[in-house]
């Protein structure tokens, strides 16, 4: 009886059938890699948050598969844009439809922030847990790494709901050791809760939530034992231009 193909091989064959690209090239696109979401899932599991880790890995698998389909369409566009535009359009549409099908199958939509919102839920749980530990630097670092260096984009994500009800209200009751890392982790978690509570109304709320997300990343870096906003030039600019260069003391 033939062995079942690994998921990467199955996906590569599907992409090959749609795009006509060589199988080896398709397989290369499908090779698994460890990004920030997978690293966060690993740290959640180590901290005993198994359900959150499993959920995050499932989100990562779906969004990675969808992204691979979009990448395949981009490959065809790069190869044939000037020589066979009908093929580009036909194949790109087919790849986009396949990506949408992957997302829709589990209740996601590519035009929403729901998948990223669920990653932020996991980051909140990680920071909350780090706030209960004398030294939760590794957990805080994993949470920090999922935040993009774009405060306004983070503003949209944190205020999105995801597919299932999730509450940030537990942030108000967080307690733990008085170590600098634990205190900073709790500040980051509480800031996430404040940002999530800001409604979608207009630019004023958009920038308000963005500023609070800069606070999140500042305190998460402190909890991780890193210089705040290091390697995040866009967030540094936001702090300077929209927050008078100061993180509020709360």
XYZ file of C-alpha atoms in Angstrom, residues 141-248:
108
model
C 10.420 37.693 23.340
C 8.324 35.206 21.403
C 5.255 37.403 21.884
C 7.131 40.546 20.868
C 8.310 38.982 17.622
C 4.788 38.594 16.211
C 4.159 42.356 16.266
C 4.930 44.134 13.001
C 6.999 47.302 12.862
C 3.889 49.207 11.790
C 1.849 50.648 14.630
C -1.164 51.557 12.486
C -1.341 48.046 11.041
C -1.111 46.649 14.574
C -3.944 49.027 15.478
C -6.246 47.320 12.983
C -5.229 43.830 14.056
C -5.599 44.298 17.815
C -9.139 45.647 17.388
C -10.230 42.773 15.145
C -12.102 39.925 16.789
C -10.966 36.693 15.180
C -13.356 33.814 14.561
C -14.321 33.010 18.136
C -15.000 35.127 21.219
C -11.861 36.183 23.044
C -11.509 38.511 25.992
C -8.635 40.716 27.034
C -10.481 41.525 30.263
C -8.278 39.170 32.282
C -5.496 41.758 31.985
C -7.086 43.840 34.741
C -6.591 41.107 37.328
C -3.039 40.102 36.458
C -0.704 39.687 39.406
C 2.753 38.244 39.807
C 6.304 38.789 40.991
C 7.798 42.244 41.286
C 10.741 41.472 39.020
C 11.306 43.990 36.199
C 10.515 41.432 33.502
C 7.262 40.316 35.130
C 6.113 43.890 35.774
C 6.859 44.855 32.167
C 5.029 41.791 30.812
C 1.915 42.691 32.792
C 2.110 46.270 31.504
C 2.312 44.964 27.941
C -0.696 42.676 28.436
C -2.759 45.486 29.975
C -1.816 47.793 27.114
C -3.041 45.169 24.640
C -6.365 45.130 26.475
C -6.634 48.925 26.236
C -5.850 48.913 22.525
C -8.364 46.133 21.839
C -11.121 48.136 23.537
C -10.738 51.176 21.262
C -13.596 51.140 18.722
C -13.345 51.365 14.952
C -14.644 54.875 14.306
C -12.112 56.976 12.441
C -8.544 58.179 12.201
C -8.473 59.501 15.758
C -9.196 56.048 17.191
C -6.891 54.431 14.640
C -3.943 56.518 15.814
C -4.925 56.182 19.457
C -4.804 52.387 19.240
C -1.564 52.600 17.258
C 0.021 54.594 20.061
C -1.089 52.039 22.623
C 0.419 49.277 20.483
C 3.728 51.143 20.582
C 3.377 50.950 24.369
C 2.764 47.209 24.053
C 5.943 46.702 22.062
C 7.947 48.948 24.387
C 6.940 47.016 27.501
C 7.158 43.632 25.769
C 10.759 44.448 24.853
C 11.466 45.360 28.482
C 9.920 42.053 29.537
C 12.129 40.270 27.016
C 15.235 41.997 28.355
C 15.744 43.956 25.131
C 16.159 47.676 24.406
C 12.652 49.042 23.743
C 11.762 49.422 20.048
C 15.205 48.237 18.963
C 15.099 47.360 15.262
C 11.675 48.976 14.853
C 12.333 52.278 13.062
C 8.700 52.798 12.078
C 7.522 52.450 15.659
C 10.309 54.775 16.759
C 9.034 57.321 14.225
C 5.478 56.907 15.509
C 6.650 57.481 19.073
C 8.466 60.645 18.030
C 5.868 62.070 15.655
C 2.590 61.188 17.370
C 3.462 60.578 21.030
C 5.910 63.405 21.757
C 8.641 60.824 22.169
C 7.310 59.533 25.492
C 5.687 56.305 26.642
C 2.859 57.134 29.089
